[in-house]
Short mmCIF file of C-alpha atoms in Angstrom, two decimals:
data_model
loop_
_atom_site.label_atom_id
_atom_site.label_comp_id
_atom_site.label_asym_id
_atom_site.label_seq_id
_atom_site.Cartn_x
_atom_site.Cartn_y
_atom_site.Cartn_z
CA UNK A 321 -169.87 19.89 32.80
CA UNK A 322 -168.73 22.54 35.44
CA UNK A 323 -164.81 23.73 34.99
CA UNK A 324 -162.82 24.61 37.54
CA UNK A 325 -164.43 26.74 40.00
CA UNK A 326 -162.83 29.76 42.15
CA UNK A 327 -164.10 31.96 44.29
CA UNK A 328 -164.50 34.99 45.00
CA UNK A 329 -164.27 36.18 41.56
CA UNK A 330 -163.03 39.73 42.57
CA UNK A 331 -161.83 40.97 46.23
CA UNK A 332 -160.75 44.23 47.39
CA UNK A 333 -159.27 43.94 50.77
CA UNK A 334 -157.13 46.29 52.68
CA UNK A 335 -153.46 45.41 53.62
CA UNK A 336 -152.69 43.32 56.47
CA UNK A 337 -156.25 41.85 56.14
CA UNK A 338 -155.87 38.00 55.69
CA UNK A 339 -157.44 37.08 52.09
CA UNK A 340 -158.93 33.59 51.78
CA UNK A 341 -159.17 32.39 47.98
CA UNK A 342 -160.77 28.88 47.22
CA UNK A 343 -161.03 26.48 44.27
CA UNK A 344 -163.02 23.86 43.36
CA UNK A 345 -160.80 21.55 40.65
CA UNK A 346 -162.67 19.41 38.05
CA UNK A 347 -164.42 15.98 39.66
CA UNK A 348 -162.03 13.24 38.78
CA UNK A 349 -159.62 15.31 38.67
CA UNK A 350 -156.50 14.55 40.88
CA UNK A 351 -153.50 17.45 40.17
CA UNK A 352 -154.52 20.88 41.63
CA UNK A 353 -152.25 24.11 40.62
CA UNK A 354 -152.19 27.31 42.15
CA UNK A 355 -150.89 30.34 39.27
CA UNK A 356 -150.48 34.09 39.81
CA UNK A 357 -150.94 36.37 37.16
CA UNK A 358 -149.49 39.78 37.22
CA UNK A 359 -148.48 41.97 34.34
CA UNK A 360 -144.54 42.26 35.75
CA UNK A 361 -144.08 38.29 36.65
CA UNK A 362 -146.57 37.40 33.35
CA UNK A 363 -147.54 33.81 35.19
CA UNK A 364 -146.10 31.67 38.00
CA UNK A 365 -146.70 28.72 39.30
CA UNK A 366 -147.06 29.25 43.24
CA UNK A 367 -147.46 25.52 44.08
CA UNK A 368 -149.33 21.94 43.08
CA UNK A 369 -150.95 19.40 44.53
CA UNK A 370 -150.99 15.18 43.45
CA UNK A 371 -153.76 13.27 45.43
CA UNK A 372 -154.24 15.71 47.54
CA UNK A 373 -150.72 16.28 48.61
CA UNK A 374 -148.62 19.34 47.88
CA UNK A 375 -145.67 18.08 45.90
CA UNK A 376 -144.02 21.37 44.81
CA UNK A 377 -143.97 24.93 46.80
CA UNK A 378 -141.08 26.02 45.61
CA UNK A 379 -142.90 29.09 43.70
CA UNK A 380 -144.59 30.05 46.79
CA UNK A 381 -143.62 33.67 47.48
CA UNK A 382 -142.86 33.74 50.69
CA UNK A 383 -144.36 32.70 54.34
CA UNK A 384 -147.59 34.98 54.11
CA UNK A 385 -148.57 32.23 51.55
CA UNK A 386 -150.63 28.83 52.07
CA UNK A 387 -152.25 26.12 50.35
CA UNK A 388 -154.46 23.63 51.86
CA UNK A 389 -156.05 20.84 49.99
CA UNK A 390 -158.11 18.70 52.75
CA UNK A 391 -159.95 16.87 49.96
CA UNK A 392 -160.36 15.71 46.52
CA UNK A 393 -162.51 18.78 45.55
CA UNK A 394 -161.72 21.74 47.46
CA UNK A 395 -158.43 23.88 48.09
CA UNK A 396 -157.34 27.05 49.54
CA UNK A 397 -155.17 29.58 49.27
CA UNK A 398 -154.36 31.81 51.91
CA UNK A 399 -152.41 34.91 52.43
CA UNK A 400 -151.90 36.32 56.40
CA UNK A 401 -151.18 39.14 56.37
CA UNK A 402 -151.69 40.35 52.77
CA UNK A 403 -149.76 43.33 51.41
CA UNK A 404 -150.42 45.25 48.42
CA UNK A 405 -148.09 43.44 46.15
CA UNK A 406 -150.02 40.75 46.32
CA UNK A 407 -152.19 42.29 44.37
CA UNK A 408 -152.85 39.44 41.07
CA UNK A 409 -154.86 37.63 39.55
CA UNK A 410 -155.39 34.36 41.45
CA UNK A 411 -155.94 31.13 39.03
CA UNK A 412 -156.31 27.32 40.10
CA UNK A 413 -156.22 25.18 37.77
CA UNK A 414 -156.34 20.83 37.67
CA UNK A 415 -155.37 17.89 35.31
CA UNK A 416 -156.53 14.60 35.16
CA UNK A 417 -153.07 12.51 34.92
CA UNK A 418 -149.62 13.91 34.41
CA UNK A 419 -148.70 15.04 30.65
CA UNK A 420 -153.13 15.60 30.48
CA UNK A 421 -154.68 19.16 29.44
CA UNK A 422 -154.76 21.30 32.68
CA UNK A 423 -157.98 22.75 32.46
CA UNK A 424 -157.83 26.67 34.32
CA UNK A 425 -160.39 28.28 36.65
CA UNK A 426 -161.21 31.92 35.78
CA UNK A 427 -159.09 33.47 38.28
CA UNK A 428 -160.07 35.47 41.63
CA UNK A 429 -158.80 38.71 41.34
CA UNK A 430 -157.32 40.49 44.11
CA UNK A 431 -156.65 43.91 45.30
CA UNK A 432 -155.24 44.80 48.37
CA UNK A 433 -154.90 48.61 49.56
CA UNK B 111 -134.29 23.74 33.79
CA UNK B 112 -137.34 23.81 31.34
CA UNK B 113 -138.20 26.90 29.49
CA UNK B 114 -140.49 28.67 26.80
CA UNK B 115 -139.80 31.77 24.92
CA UNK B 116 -142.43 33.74 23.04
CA UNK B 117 -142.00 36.52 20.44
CA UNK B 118 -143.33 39.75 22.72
CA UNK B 119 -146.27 41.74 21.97
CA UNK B 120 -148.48 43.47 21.20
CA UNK B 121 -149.04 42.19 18.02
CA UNK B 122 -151.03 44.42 15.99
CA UNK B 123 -152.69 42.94 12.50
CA UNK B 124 -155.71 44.14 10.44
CA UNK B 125 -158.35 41.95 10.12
CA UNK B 126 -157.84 38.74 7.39
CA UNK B 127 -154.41 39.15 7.93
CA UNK B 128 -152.02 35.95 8.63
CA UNK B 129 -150.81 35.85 12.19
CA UNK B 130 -147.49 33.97 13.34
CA UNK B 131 -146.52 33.69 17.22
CA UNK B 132 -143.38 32.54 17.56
CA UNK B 133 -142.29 30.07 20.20
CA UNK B 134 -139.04 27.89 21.22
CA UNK B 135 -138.55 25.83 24.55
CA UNK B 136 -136.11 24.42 26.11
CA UNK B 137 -136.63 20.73 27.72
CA UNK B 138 -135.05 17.58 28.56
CA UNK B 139 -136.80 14.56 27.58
CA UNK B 140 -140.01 14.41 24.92
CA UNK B 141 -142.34 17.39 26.73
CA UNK B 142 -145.59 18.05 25.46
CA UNK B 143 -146.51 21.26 24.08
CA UNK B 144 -149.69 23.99 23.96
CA UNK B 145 -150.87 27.00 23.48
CA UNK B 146 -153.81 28.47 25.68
CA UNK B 147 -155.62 32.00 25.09
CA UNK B 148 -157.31 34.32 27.24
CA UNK B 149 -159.40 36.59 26.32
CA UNK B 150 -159.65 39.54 28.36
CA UNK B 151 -160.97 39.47 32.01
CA UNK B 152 -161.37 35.51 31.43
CA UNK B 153 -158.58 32.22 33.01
CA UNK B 154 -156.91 30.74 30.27
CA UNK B 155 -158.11 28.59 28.13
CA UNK B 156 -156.56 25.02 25.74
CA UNK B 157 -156.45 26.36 22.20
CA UNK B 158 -154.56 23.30 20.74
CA UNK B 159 -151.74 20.50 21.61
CA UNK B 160 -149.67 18.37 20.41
CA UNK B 161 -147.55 15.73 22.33
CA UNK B 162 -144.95 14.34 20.16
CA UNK B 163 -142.48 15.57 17.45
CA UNK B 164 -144.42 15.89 13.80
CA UNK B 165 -147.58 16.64 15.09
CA UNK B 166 -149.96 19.43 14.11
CA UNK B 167 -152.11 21.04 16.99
CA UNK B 168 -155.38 22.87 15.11
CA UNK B 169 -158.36 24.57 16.48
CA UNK B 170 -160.48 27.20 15.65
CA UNK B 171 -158.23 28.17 12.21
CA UNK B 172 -155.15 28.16 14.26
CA UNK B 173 -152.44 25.65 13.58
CA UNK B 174 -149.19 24.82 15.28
CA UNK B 175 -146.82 22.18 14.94
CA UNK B 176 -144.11 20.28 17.18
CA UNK B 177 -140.85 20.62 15.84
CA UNK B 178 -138.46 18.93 17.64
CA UNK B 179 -135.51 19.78 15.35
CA UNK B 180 -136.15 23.42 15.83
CA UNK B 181 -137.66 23.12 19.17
CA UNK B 182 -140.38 25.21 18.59
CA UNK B 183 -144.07 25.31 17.90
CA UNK B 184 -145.17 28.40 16.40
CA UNK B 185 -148.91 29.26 16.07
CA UNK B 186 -150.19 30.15 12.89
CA UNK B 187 -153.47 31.12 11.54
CA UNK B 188 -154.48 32.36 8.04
CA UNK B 189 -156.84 34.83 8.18
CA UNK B 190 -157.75 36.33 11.97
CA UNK B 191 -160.25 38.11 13.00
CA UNK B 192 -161.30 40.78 15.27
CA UNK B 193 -162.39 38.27 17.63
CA UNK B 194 -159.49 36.78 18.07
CA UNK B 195 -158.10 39.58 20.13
CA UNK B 196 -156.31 38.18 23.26
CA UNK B 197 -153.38 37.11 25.01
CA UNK B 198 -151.60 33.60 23.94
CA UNK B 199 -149.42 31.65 26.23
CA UNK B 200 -146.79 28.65 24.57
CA UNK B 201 -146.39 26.28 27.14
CA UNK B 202 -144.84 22.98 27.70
CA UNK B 203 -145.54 20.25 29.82
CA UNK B 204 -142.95 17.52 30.86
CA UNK B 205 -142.00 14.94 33.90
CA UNK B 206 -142.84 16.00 37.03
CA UNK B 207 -146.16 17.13 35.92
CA UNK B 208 -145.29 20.88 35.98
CA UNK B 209 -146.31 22.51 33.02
CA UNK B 210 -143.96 26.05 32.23
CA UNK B 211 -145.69 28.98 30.50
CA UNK B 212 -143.88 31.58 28.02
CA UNK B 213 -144.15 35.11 29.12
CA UNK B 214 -147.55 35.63 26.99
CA UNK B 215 -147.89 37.49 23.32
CA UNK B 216 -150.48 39.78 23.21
CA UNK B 217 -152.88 39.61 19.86
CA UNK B 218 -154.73 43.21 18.78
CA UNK B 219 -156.83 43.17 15.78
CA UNK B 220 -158.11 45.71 14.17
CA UNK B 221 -160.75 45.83 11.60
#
């Protein structure tokens, strides 16, 4: 069965470039998460999705920062303009039902210069 | 709010040595709890659960169990290996389908 699937895997982009990351959650599956990974935060959640809808953004950094999930099996994240801060490691992840094993992509990560 | 605290790393231990990671939480309500591993350059992945007080999470020679008195759910294994160099995460997951992540242990192991 195919996990969670992200792309790209690895990006190098240079600041104020707009960086376009994209996830493909689990079939069936209907919570999407966004995480960063860096090695000063450790990981935070940046926002989730229920059905398709974005129920929590709270953790998203700031306005550069979007999340679009048109469908069942595809989301975006998007960052306009990106900075090098933003520099992370990118992981989606999705869950079946609430309080059920989120199951994590293997991350995109992302440079900026 | 909810919260998980994990002993910090690096933990260093020779191979076939007995490993303990330490972790408490703070929650409201009857969360469940896990611990996921990455390896390096890799997402993270389930190691073992458990989703109510008593139980015993196990995988792969590593044990944990849910202590509510306590509140914690330390992993344990017996006898590592060199392989089972990585980074471990304790996390807890509760209403509002969120689930909260400690800070991450780091596991070296040398042979």
């Amino acid at each position: 069965d195919a996990g969670v699937i992200q792309s790209p895997r690895h990006e190098v982009t240079e600041m104020g470039q707009e960086v376009t990351l994209r996830c493909k959650p689990i079939s069936g599956h209907n919570s999407l998460f966004w995480y960063r990974q860096t090695m000063m935060r450790g990981l935070e959640l940046l926002i989730y999705f229920n059905n398709n809808v974005p129920i929590d953004d709270s953790g998203m950094p700031e306005d550069r920062f979007s999340a679009k999930m048109p469908n069942a099996s595809f989301s975006t994240l998007k960052i306009q303009p990106s900075e090098p801060r933003d520099s992370a490691v990118y992981f989606c992840a999705s869950s079946l039902a609430e309080r059920s094993t989120i199951y994590f992509g293997e991350g995109s990560w992302l440079t900026v210069v | 709010g909810d919260s998980v605290t994990q002993m910090e790393g690096p933990v260093t231990l020779s191979e076939e040595a007995f490993l303990t990671i330490n972790c408490t939480y703070t929650a409201t309500g009857y969360p469940s709890l896990f611990w996921y591993v990455q390896y390096p350059g890799e997402g993270l992945q389930l190691l073992l659960k458990a989703t109510k007080a008593d139980d015993k999470g196990s995988n792969k020679g590593f044990e944990a169990t849910y202590r509510k008195e306590t509140t914690s759910f330390h992993l344990e294994k017996g006898s590592v290996q060199v392989s089972d160099s990585a980074v471990y995460f304790c996390a807890l997951y509760n209403a509002g389908n969120m689930l909260t992540f400690g800070g991450g242990t780091r596991l070296m192991v040398k042979p």
